JSON list of C-alpha atoms in Angstrom, two decimals:
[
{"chain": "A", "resi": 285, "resn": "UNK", "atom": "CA", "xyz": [36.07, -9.11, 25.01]},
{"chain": "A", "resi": 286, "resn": "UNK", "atom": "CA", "xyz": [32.70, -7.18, 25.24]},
{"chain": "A", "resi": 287, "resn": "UNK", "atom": "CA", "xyz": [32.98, -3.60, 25.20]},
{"chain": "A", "resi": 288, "resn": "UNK", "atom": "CA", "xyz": [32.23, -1.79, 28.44]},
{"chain": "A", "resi": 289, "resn": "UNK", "atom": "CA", "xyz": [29.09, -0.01, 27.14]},
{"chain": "A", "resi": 290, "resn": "UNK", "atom": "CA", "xyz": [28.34, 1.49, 30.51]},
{"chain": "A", "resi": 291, "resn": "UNK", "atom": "CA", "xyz": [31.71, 2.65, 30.80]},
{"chain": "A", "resi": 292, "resn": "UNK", "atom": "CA", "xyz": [32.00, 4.52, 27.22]},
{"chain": "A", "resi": 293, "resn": "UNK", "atom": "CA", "xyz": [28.13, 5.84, 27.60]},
{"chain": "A", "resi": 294, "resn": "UNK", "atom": "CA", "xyz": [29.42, 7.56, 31.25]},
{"chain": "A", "resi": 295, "resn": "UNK", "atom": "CA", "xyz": [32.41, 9.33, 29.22]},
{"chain": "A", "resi": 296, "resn": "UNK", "atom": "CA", "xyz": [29.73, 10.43, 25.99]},
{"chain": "A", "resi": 297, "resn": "UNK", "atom": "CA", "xyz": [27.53, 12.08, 29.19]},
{"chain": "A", "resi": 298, "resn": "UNK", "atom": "CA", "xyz": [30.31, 13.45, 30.54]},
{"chain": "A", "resi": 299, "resn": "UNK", "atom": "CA", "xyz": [30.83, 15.33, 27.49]},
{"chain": "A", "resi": 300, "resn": "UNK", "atom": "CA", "xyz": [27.52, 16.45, 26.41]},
{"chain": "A", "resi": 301, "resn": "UNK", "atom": "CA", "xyz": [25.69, 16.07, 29.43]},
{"chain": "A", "resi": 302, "resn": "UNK", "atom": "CA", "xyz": [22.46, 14.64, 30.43]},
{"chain": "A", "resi": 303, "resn": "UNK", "atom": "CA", "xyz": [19.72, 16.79, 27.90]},
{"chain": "A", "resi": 304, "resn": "UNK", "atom": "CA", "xyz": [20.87, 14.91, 25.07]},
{"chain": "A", "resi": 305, "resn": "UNK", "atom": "CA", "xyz": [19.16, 11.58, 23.37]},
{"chain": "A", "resi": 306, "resn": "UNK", "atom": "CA", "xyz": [21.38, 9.17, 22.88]},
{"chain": "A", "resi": 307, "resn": "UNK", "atom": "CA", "xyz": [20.84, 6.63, 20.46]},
{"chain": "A", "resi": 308, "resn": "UNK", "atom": "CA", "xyz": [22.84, 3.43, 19.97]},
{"chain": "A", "resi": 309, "resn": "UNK", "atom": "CA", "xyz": [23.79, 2.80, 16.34]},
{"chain": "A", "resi": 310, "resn": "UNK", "atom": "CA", "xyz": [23.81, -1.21, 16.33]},
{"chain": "A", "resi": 311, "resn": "UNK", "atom": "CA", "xyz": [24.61, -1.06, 12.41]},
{"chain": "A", "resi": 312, "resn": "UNK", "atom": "CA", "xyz": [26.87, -4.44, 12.16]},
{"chain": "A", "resi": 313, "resn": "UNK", "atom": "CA", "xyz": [27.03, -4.92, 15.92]},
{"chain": "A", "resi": 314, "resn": "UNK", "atom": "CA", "xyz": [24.35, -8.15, 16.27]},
{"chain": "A", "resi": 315, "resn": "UNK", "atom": "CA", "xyz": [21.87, -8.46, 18.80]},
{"chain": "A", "resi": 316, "resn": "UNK", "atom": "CA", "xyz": [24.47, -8.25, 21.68]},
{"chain": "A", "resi": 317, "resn": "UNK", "atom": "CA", "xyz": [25.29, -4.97, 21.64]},
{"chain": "A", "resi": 318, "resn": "UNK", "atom": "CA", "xyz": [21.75, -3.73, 21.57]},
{"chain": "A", "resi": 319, "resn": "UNK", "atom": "CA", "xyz": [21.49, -5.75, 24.61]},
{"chain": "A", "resi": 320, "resn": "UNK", "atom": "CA", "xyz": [24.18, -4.04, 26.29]},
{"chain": "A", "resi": 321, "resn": "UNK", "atom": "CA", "xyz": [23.15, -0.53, 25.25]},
{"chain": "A", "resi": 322, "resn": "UNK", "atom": "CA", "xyz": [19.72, -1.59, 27.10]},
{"chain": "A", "resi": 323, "resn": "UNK", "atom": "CA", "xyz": [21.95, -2.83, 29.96]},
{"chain": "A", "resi": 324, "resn": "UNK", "atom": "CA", "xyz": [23.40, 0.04, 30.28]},
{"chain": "A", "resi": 325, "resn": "UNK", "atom": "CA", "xyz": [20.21, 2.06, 30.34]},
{"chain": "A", "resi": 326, "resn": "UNK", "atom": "CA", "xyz": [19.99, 2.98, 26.50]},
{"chain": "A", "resi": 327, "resn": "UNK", "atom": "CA", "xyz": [16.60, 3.40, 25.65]},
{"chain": "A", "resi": 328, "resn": "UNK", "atom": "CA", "xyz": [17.05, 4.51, 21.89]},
{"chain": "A", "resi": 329, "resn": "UNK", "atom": "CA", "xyz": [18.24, 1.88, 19.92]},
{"chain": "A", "resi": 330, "resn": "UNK", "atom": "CA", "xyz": [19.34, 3.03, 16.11]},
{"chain": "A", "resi": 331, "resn": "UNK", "atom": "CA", "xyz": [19.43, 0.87, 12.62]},
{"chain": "A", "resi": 332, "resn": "UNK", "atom": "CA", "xyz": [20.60, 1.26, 9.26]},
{"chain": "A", "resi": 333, "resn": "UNK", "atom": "CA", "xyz": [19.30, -2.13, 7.84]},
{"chain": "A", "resi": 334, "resn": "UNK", "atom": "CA", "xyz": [15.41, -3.32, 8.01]},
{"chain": "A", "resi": 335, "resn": "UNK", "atom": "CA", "xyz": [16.45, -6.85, 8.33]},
{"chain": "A", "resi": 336, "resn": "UNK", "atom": "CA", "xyz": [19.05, -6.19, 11.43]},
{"chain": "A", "resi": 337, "resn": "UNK", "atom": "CA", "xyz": [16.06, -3.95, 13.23]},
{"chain": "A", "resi": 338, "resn": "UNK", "atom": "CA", "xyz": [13.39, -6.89, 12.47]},
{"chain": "A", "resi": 339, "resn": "UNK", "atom": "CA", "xyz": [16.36, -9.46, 13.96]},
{"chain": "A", "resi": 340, "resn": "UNK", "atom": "CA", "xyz": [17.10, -7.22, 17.20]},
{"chain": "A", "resi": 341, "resn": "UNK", "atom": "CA", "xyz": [14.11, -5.93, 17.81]},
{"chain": "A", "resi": 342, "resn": "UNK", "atom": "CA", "xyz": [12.65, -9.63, 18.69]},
{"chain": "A", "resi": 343, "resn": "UNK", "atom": "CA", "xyz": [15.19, -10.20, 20.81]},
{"chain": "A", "resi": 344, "resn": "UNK", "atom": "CA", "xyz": [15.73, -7.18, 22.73]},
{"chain": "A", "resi": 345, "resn": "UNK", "atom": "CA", "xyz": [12.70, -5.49, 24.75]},
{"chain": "A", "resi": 346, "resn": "UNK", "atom": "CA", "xyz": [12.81, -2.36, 26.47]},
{"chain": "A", "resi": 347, "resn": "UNK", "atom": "CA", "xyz": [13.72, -0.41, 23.51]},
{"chain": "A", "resi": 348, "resn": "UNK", "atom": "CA", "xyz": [12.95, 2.64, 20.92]},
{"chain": "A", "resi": 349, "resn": "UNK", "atom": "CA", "xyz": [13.57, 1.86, 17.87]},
{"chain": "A", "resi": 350, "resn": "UNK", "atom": "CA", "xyz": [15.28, 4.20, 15.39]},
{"chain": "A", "resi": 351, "resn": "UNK", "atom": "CA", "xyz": [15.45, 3.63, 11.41]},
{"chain": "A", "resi": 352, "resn": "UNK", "atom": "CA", "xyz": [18.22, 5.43, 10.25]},
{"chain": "A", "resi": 353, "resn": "UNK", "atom": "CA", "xyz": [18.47, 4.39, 6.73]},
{"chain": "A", "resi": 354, "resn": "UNK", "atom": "CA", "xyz": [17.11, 5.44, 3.63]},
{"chain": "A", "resi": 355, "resn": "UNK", "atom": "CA", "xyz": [13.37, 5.03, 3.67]},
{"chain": "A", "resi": 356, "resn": "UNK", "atom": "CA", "xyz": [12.05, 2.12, 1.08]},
{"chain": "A", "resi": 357, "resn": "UNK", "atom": "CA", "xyz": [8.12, 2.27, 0.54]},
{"chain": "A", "resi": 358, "resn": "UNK", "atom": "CA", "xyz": [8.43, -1.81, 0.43]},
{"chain": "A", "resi": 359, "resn": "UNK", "atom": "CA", "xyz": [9.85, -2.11, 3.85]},
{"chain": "A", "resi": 360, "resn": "UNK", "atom": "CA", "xyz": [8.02, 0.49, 5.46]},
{"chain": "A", "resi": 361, "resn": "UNK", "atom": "CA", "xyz": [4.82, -2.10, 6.13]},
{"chain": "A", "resi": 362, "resn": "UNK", "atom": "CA", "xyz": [7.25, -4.74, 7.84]},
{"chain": "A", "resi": 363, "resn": "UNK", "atom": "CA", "xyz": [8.52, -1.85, 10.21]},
{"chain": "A", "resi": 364, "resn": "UNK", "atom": "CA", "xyz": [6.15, 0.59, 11.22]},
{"chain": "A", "resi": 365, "resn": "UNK", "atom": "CA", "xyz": [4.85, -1.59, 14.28]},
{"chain": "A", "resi": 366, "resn": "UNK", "atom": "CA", "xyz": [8.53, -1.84, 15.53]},
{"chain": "A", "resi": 367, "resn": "UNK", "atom": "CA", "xyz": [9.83, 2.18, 14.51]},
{"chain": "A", "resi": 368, "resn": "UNK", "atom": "CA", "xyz": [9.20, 4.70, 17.25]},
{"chain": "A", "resi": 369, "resn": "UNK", "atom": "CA", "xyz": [11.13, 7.48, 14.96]},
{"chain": "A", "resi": 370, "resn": "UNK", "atom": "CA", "xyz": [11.98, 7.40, 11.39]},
{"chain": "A", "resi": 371, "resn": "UNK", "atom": "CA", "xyz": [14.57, 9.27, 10.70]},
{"chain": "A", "resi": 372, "resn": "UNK", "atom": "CA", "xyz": [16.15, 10.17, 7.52]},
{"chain": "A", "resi": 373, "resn": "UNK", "atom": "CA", "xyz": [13.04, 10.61, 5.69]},
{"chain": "A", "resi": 374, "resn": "UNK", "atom": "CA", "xyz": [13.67, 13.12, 2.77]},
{"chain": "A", "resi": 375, "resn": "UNK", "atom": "CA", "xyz": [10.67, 12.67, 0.68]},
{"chain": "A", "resi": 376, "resn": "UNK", "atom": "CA", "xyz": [6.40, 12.62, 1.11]},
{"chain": "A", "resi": 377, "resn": "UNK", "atom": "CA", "xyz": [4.37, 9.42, 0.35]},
{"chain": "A", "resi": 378, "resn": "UNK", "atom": "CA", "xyz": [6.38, 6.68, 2.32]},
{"chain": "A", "resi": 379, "resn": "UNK", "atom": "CA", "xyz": [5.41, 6.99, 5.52]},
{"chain": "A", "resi": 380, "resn": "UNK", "atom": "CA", "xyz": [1.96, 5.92, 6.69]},
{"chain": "A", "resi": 381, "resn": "UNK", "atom": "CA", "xyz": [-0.25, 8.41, 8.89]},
{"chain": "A", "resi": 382, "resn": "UNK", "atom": "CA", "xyz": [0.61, 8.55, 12.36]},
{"chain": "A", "resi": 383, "resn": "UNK", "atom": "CA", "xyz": [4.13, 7.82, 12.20]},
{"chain": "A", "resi": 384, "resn": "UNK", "atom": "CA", "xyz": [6.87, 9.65, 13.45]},
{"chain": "A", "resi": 385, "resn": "UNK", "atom": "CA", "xyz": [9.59, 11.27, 11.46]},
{"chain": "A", "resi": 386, "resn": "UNK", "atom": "CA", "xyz": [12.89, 13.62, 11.10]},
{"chain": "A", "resi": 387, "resn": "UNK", "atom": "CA", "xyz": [13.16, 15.51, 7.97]},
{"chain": "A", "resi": 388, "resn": "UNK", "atom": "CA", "xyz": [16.60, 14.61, 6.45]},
{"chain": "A", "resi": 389, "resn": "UNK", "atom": "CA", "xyz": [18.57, 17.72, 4.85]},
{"chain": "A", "resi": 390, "resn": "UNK", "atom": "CA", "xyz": [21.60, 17.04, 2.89]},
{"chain": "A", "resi": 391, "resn": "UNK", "atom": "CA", "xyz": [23.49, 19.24, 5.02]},
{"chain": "A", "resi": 392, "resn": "UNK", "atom": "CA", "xyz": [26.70, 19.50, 2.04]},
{"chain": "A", "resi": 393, "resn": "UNK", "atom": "CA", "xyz": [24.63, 19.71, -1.08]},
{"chain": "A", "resi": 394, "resn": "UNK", "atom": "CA", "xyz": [26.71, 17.44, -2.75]},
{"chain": "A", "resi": 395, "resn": "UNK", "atom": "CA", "xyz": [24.76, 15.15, -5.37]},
{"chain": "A", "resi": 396, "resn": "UNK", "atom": "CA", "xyz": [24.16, 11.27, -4.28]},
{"chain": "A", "resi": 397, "resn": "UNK", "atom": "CA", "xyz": [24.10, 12.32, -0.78]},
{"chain": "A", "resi": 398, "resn": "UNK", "atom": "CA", "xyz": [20.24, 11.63, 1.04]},
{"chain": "A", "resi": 399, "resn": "UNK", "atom": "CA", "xyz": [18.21, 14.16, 2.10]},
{"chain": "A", "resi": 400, "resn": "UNK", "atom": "CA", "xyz": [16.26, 16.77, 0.79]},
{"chain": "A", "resi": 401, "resn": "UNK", "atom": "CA", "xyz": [17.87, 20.28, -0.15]},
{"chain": "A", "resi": 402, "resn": "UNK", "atom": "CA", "xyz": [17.76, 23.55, 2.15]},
{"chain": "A", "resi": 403, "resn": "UNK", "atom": "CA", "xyz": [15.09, 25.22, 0.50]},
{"chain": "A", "resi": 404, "resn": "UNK", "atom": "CA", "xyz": [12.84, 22.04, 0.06]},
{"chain": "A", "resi": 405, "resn": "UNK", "atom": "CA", "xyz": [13.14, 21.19, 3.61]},
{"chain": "A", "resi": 406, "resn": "UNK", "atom": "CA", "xyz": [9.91, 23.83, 4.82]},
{"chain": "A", "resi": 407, "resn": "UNK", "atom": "CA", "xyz": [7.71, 22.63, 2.10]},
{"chain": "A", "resi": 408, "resn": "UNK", "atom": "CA", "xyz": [8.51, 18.80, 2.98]},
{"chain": "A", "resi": 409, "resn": "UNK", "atom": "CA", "xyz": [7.41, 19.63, 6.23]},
{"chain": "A", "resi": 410, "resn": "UNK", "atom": "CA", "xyz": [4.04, 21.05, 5.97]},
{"chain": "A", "resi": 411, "resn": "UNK", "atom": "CA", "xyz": [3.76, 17.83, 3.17]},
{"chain": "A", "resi": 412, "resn": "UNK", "atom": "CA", "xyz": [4.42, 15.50, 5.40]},
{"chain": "A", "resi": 413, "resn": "UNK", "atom": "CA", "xyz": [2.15, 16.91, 7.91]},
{"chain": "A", "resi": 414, "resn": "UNK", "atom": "CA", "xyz": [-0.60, 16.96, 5.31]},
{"chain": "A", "resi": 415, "resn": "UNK", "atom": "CA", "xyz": [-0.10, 13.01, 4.78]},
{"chain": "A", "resi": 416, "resn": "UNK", "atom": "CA", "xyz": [-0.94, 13.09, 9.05]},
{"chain": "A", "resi": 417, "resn": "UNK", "atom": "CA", "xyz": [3.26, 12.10, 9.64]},
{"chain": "A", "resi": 418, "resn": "UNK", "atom": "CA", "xyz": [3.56, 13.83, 12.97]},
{"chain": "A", "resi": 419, "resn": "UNK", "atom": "CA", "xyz": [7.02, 15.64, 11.90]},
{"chain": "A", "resi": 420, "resn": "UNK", "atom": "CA", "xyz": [9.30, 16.10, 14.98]},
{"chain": "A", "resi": 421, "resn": "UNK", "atom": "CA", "xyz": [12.35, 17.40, 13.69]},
{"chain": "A", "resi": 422, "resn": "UNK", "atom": "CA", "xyz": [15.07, 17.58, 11.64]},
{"chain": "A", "resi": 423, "resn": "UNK", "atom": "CA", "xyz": [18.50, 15.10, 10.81]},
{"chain": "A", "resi": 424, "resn": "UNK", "atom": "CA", "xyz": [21.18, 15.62, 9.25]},
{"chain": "A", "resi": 425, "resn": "UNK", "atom": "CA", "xyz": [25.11, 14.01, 8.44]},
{"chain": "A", "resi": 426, "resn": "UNK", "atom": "CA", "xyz": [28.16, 16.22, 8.06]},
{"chain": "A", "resi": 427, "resn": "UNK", "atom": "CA", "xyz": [29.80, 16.24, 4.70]},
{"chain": "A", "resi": 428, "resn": "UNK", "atom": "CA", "xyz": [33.35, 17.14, 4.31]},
{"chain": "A", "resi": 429, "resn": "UNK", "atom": "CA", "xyz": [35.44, 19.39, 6.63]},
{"chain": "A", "resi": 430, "resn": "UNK", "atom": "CA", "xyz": [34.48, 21.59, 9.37]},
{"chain": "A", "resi": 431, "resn": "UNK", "atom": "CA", "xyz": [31.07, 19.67, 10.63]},
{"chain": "A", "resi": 432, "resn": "UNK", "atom": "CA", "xyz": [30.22, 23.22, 12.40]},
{"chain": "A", "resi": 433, "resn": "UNK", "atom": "CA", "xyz": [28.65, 25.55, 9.79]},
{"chain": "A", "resi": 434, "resn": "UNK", "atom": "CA", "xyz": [26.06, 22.52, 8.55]},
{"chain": "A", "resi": 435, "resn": "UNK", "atom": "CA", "xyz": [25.35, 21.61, 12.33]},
{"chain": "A", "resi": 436, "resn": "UNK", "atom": "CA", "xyz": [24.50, 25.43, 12.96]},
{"chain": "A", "resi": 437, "resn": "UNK", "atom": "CA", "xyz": [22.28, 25.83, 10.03]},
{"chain": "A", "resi": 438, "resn": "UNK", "atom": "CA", "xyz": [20.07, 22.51, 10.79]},
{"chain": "A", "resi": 439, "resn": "UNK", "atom": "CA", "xyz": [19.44, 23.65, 14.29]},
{"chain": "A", "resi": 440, "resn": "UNK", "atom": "CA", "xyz": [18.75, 27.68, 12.87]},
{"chain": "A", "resi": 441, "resn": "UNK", "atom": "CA", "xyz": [16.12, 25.49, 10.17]},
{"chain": "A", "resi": 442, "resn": "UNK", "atom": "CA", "xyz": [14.56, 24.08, 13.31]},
{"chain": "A", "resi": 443, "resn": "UNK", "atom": "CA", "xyz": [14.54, 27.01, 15.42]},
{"chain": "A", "resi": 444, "resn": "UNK", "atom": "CA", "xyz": [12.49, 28.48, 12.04]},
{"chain": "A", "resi": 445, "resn": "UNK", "atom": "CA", "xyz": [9.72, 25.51, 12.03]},
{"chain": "A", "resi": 446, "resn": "UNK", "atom": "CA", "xyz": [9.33, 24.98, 15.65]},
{"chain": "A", "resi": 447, "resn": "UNK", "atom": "CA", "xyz": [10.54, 21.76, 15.69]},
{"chain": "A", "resi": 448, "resn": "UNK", "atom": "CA", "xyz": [11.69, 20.53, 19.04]},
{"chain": "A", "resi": 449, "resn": "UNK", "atom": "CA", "xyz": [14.46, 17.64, 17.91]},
{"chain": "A", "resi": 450, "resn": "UNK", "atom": "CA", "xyz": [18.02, 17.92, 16.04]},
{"chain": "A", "resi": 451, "resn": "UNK", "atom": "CA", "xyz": [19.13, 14.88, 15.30]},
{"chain": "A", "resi": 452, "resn": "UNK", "atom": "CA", "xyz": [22.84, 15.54, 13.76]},
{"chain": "A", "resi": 453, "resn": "UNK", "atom": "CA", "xyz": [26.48, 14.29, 15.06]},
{"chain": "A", "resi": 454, "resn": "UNK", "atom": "CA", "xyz": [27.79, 10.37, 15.03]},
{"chain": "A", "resi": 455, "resn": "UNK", "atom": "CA", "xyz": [31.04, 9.09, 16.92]},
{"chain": "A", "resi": 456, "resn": "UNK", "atom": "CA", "xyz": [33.67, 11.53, 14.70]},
{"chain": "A", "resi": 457, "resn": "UNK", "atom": "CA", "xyz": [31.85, 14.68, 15.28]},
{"chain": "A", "resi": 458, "resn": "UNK", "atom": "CA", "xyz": [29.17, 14.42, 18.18]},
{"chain": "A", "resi": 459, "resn": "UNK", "atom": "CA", "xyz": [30.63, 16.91, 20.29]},
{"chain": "A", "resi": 460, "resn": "UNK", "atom": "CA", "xyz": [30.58, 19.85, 17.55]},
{"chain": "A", "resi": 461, "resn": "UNK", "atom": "CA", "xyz": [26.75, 18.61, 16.77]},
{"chain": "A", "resi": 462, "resn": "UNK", "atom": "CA", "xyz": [26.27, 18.79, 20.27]},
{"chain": "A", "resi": 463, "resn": "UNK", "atom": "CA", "xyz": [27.93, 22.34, 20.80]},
{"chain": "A", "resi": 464, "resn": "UNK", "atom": "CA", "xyz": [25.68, 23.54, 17.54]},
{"chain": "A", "resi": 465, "resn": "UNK", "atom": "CA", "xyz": [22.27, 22.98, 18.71]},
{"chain": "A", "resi": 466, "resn": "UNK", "atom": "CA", "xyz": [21.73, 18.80, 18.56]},
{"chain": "A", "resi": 467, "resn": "UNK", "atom": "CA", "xyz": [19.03, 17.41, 20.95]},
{"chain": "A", "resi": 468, "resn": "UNK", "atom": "CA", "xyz": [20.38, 13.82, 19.64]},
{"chain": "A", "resi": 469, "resn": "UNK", "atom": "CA", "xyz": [23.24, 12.02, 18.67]},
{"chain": "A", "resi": 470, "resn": "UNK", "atom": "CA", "xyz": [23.90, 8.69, 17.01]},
{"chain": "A", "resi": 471, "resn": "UNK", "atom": "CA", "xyz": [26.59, 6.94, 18.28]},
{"chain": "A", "resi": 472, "resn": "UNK", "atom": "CA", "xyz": [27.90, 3.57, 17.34]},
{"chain": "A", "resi": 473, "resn": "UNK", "atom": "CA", "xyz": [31.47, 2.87, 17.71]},
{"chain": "A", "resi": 474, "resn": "UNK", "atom": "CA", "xyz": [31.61, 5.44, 20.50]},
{"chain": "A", "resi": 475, "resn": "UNK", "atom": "CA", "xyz": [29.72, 3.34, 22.58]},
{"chain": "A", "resi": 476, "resn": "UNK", "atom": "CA", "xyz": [30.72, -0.43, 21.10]},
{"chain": "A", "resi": 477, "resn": "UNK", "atom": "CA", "xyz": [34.17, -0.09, 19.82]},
{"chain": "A", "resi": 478, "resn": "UNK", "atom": "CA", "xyz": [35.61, -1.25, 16.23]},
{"chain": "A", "resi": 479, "resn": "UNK", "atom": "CA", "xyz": [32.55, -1.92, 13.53]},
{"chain": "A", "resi": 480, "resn": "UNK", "atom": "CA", "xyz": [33.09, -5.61, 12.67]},
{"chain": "A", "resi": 481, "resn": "UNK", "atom": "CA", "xyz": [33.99, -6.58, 9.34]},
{"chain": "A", "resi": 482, "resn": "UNK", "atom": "CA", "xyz": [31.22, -6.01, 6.74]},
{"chain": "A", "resi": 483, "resn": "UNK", "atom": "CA", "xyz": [30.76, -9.81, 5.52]},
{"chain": "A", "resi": 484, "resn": "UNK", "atom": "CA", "xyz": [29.22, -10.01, 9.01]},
{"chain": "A", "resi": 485, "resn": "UNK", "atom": "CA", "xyz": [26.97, -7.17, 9.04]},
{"chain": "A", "resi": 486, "resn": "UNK", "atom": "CA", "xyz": [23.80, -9.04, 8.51]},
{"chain": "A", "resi": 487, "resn": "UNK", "atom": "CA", "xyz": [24.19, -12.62, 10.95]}
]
């Protein structure tokens, strides 16, 4: 049965209101669900996977799309034309002039985890901008326990740069990202249910 997109976006609105962007996480999903987010008057579309945003994106118009995944130089060529934000960007020298970006923080500090530290996170800016990457805010993903303190420091870094967007909370956490400053959450079984299994991530 298809999940009642319209239905689950209503309840996400109810709880956050009407301020905040919205974008649909179709990681795993397939190209039906980012036609029902558009359905259902999504306009931000998110993706984890260059290959799954190359598939959707030729089969579903009407729709900004979001790369949410680690930034590869390789792949960047192959997107750009399609990628209205990059986000999750936590280095200079992958993104070509013009584009549009989040600066990812590693909001836990633990090692392995993306994202650029705290106190690189100014000076990646003003890099960034120096490459002509039109920098328009900041992203982040909670680590371990209470979401809240991490969520409240990404929006304070913002608030510091005068950058207008906060991209932090996901399905778990959303409402605490929400209640700490976020201009934009990422949503994906929120909105579509269950993540299929991953042998079928990429059909």
């Amino acid at each position: 049965m298809a999940p009642d997109v319209a239905g689950r976006l209503a309840e996400v609105r109810r709880r956050v209101g009407d301020a905040v962007v919205v974008v649909a996480v179709t990681k795993g999903f397939g190209p039906d669900a980012a036609r029902q987010a558009v359905d259902a008057g999504i306009v931000d579309l998110g993706e984890n996977y260059a290959q799954e945003l190359t598939a959707k994106a030729a089969g579903v118009g009407g729709a900004h799309w979001h790369f949410l995944g680690h930034v590869q130089r390789n792949k960047v060529k192959g997107l750009a034309p399609l990628v209205h934000l990059w986000q999750g960007v936590d280095r200079p020298g992958v993104l070509p002039a013009g584009a549009r970006a989040l600066v990812q923080v590693n909001l836990s500090g633990l090692p392995g985890r993306i994202g650029c530290t705290w106190d690189d996170g100014p000076g990646l800016v003003e890099r960034l901008r120096a490459e002509g990457v039109e920098v328009r805010g900041v992203m982040g993903v909670a680590g371990p326990g209470d979401p809240r303190p991490g969520f409240r420091r990404l929006a304070g870094l913002a608030r510091d740069l005068g950058l207008a967007e906060v991209s932090m909370g996901m399905s778990g956490d959303y409402e605490a990202a929400v209640a700490e400053g976020a201009t934009m959450v990422r949503l994906g079984t929120a909105l579509f249910g269950p993540r299929p299994q991953r042998g079928d991530l990429r059909r």
